[in-house]
Tab-separated table of C-alpha atoms in Angstrom:
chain	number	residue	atom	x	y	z
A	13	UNK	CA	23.830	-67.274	10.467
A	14	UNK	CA	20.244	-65.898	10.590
A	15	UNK	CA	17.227	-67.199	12.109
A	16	UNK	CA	13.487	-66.585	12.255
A	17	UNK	CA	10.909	-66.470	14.880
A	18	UNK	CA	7.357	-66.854	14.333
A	19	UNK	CA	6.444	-66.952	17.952
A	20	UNK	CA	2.533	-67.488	17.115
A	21	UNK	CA	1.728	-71.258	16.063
A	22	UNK	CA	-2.065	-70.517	15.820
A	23	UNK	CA	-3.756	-67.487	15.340
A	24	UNK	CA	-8.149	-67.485	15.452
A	25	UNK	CA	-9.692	-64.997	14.637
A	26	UNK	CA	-13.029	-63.778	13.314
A	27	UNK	CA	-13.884	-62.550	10.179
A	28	UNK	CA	-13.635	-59.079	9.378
A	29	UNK	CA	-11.821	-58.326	12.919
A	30	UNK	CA	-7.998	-56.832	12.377
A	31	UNK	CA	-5.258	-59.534	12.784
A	32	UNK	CA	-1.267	-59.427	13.184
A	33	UNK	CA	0.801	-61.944	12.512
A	34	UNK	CA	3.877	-61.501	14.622
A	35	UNK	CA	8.394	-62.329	13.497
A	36	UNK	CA	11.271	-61.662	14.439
A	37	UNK	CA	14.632	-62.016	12.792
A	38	UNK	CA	18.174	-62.418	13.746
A	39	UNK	CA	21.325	-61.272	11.495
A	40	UNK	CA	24.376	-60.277	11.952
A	41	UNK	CA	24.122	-58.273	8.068
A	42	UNK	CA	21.878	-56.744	6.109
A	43	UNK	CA	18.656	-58.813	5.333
A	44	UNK	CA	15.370	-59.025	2.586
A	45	UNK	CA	12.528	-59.910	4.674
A	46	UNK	CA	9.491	-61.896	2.781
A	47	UNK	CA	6.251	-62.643	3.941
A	48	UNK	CA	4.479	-65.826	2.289
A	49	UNK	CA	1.300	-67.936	2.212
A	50	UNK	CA	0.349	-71.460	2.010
A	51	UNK	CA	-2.810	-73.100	1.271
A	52	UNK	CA	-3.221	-76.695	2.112
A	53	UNK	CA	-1.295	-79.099	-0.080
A	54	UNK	CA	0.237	-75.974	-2.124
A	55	UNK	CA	3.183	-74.411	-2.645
A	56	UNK	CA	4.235	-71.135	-1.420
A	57	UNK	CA	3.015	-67.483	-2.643
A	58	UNK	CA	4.665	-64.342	-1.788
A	59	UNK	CA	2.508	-61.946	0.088
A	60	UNK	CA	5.092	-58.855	0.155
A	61	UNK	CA	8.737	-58.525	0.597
A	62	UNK	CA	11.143	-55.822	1.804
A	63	UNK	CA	14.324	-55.076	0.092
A	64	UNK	CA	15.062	-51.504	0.971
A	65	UNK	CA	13.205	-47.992	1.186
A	66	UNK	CA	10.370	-47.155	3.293
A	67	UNK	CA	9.009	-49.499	6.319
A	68	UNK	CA	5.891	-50.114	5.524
A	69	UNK	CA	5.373	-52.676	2.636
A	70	UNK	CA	1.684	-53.354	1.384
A	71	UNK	CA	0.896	-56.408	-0.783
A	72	UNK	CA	-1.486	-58.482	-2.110
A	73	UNK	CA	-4.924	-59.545	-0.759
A	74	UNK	CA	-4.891	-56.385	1.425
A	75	UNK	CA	-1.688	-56.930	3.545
A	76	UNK	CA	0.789	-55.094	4.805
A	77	UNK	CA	4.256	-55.471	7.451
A	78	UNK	CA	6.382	-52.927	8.763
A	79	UNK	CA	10.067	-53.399	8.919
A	80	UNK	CA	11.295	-52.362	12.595
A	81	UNK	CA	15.328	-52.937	11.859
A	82	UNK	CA	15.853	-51.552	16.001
A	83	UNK	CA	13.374	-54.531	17.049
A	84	UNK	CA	14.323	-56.826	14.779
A	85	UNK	CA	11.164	-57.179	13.586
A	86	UNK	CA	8.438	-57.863	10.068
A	87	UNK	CA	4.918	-58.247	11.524
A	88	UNK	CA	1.998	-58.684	8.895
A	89	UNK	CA	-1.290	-57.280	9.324
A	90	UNK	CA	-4.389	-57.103	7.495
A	91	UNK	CA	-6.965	-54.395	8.954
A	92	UNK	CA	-10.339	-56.657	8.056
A	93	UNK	CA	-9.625	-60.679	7.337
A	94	UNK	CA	-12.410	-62.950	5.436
A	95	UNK	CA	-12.353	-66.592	5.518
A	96	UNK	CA	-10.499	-67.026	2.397
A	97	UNK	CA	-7.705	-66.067	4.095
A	98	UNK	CA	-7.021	-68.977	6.387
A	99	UNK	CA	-4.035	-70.764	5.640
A	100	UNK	CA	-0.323	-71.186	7.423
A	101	UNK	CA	1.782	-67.802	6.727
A	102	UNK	CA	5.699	-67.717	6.733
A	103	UNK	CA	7.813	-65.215	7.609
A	104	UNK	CA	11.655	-65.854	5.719
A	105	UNK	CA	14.523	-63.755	5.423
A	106	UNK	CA	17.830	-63.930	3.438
A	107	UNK	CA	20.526	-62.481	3.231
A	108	UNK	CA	21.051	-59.199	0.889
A	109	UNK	CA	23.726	-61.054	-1.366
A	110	UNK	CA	22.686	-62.387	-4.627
A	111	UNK	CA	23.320	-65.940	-3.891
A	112	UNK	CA	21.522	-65.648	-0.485
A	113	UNK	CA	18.971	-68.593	0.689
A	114	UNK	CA	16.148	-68.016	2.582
A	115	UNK	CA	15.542	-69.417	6.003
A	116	UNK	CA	11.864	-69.646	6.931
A	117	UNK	CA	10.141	-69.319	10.445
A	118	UNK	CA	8.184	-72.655	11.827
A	119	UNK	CA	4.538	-70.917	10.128
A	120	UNK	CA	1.594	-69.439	11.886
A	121	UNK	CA	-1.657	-70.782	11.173
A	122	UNK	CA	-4.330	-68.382	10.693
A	123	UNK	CA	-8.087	-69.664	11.457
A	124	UNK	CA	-10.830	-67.314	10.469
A	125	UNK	CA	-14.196	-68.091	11.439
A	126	UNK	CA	-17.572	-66.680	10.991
B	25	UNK	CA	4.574	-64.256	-15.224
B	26	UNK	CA	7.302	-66.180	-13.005
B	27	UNK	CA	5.408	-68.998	-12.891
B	28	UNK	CA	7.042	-72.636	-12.005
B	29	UNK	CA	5.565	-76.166	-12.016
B	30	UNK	CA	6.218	-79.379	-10.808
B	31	UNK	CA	5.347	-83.672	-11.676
B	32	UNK	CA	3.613	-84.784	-10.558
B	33	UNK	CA	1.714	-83.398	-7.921
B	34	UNK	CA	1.575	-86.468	-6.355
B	35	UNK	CA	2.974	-89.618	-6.450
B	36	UNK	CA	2.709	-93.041	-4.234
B	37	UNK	CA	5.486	-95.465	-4.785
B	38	UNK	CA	6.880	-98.967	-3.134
B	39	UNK	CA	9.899	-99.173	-0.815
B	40	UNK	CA	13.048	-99.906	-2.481
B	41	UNK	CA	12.291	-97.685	-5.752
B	42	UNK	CA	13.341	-94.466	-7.130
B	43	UNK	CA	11.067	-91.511	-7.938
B	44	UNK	CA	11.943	-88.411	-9.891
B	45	UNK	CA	10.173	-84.944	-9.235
B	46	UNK	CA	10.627	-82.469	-12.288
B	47	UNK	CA	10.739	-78.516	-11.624
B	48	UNK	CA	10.232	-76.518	-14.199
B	49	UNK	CA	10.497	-72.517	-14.550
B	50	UNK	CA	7.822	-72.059	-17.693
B	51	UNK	CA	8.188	-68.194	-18.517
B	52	UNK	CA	11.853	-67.428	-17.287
B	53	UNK	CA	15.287	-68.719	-17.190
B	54	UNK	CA	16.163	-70.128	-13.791
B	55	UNK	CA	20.078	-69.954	-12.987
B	56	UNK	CA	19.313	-70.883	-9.770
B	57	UNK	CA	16.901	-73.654	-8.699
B	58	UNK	CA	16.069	-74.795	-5.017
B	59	UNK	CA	14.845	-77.823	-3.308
B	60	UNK	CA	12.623	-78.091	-0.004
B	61	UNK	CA	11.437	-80.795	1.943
B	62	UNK	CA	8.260	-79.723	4.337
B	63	UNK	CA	6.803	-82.049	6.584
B	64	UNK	CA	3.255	-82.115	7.969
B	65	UNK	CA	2.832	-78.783	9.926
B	66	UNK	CA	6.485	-77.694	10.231
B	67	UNK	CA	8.338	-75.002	7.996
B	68	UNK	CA	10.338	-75.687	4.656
B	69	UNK	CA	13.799	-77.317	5.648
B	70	UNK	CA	15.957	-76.189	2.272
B	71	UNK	CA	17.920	-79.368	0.919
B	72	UNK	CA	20.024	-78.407	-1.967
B	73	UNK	CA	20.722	-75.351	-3.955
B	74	UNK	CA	21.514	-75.851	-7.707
B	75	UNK	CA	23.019	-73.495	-10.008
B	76	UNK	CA	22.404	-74.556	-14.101
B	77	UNK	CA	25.149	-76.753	-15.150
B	78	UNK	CA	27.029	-77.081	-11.748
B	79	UNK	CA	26.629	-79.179	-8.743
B	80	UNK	CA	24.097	-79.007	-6.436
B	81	UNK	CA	25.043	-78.069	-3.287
B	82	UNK	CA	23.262	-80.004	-0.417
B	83	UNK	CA	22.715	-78.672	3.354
B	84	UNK	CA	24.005	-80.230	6.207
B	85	UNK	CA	22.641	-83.511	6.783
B	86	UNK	CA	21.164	-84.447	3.242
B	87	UNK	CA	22.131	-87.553	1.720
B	88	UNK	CA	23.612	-86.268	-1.694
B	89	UNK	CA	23.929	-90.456	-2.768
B	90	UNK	CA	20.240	-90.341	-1.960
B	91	UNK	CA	18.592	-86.821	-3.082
B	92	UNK	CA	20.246	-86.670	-6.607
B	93	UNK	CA	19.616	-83.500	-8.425
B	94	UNK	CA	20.152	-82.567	-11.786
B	95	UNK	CA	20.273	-78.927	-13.500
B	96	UNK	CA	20.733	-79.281	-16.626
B	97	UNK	CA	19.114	-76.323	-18.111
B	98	UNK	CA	17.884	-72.882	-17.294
B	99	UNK	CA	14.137	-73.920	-16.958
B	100	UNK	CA	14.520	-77.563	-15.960
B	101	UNK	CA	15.568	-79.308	-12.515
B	102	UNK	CA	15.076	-82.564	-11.104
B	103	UNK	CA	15.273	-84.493	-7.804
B	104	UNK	CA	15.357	-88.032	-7.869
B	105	UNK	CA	14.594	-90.472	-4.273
B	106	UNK	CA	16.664	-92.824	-4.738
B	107	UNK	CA	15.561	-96.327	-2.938
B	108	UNK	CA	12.983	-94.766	-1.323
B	109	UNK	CA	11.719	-95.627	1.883
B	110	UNK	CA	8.922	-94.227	4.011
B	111	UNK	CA	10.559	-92.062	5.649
B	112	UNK	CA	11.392	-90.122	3.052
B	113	UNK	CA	7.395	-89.573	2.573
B	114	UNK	CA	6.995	-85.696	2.619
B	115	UNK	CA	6.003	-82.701	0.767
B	116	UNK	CA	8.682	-81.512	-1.757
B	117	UNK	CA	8.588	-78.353	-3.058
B	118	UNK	CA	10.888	-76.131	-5.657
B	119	UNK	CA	11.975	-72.880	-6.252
B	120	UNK	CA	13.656	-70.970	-8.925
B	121	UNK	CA	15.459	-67.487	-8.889
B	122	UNK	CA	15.973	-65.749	-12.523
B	123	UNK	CA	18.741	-63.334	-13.263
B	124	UNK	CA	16.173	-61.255	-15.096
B	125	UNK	CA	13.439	-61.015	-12.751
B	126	UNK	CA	12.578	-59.418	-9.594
B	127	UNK	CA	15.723	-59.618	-7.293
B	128	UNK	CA	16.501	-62.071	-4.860
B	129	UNK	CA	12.869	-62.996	-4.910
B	130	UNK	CA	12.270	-66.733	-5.164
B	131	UNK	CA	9.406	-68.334	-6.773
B	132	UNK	CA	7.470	-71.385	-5.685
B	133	UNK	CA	6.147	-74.868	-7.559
B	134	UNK	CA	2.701	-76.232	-6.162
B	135	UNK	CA	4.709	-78.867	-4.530
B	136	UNK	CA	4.765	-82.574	-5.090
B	137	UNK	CA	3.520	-84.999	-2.203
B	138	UNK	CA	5.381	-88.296	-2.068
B	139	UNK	CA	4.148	-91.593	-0.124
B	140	UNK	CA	6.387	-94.386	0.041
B	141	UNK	CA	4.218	-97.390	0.976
């Protein structure tokens, strides 16, 4: 079985300051990690994902998460955030086989204020 | 591309009825579609996988007699609440995974929001 940890329920921040959004998986195999967003009363989008190949995985709206497989780990951070981007961000992970399902983390809400 | 919608976006019904959500994958073919419940402030809870023209197959705890889904084509799946009661009031939202696009990689509907009154 594998599980996610988003340990972070609420993040504030202020605009333009550097934020991390923190996660932590647990699997006994080889995993995909995927980063997504949600605005209010909207489905998901996909942020970034990492399959295989280098660590660091940058994405859209400026993001980026490093894959640290000896921590367990598939933090997001954006260097500068603007207001647009508040909204709840999941962290989910599957399993590398094709008919894999994802299992999300409980969301961290990011605030950005002026 | 990869785009996929649901209807209605929102939807208000009575207690006792049924209410069907449609999911539909409008640029690829979807040979696998998923179903998620998500309740306010908590994370997606995934109900049912279902591959085109097979069974659904339902997590632990779902009511199949109550959460009936359908796949009956590669760009079409449907959930339907059966005797709906306010409980079952949530945000439902699908995803669909395509053979011939990007691997693994799921894509989100918009979500519909149902109120049983």
């Amino acid at each position: 079985a594998q599980s996610v940890t988003q340990l972070d329920s609420q993040v504030p921040v202020f605009e333009e300051a550097p934020v991390e959004l923190r996660c932590n998986y647990s699997s006994s195999v080889s995993v995909y990690l995927f980063w997504y967003v949600q605005y209010p009363n909207q489905g998901l989008q996909l942020l970034l994902k990492y399959l295989s190949g280098s660590t660091l995985v940058k994405g859209i709206n400026g993001f980026e998460a490093e894959f640290n497989k000896s921590q367990t780990s598939f933090h997001l951070r954006k260097p500068s955030v603007h207001i647009s981007d508040t909204a709840e961000y999941f962290c989910a992970v599957s399993h590398t086989g094709t008919a894999s399902k994802l299992t999300f983390g409980t969301g961290t809400r990011l605030q950005v204020t002026l | 591309g990869a785009v996929v919608s649901q209807h209605p976006s929102r939807v208000i019904c009575k207690s006792g009825t049924s209410v069907k959500i449609e999911c539909r994958s409008l640029d690829f073919q979807a040979t696998t579609m998923f179903w998620y419940r998500q309740f306010p402030k908590q994370s997606l809870m995934l109900m049912a996988t279902s591959n085109e023209g097979s069974k659904a197959t339902y997590e632990q705890g779902v009511e199949k007699d109550k959460f009936l889904i359908n796949h009956a084509s590669l760009t079409l799946s449907t959930l339907t609440v059966t005797s709906a009661h306010p409980e079952d009031s949530s945000f439902y939202i699908c995803s669909a995974r395509g053979r011939a696009i990007s691997y693994n990689e799921q894509f989100f509907g918009p979500g519909t929001r149902l109120t049983v009154l």
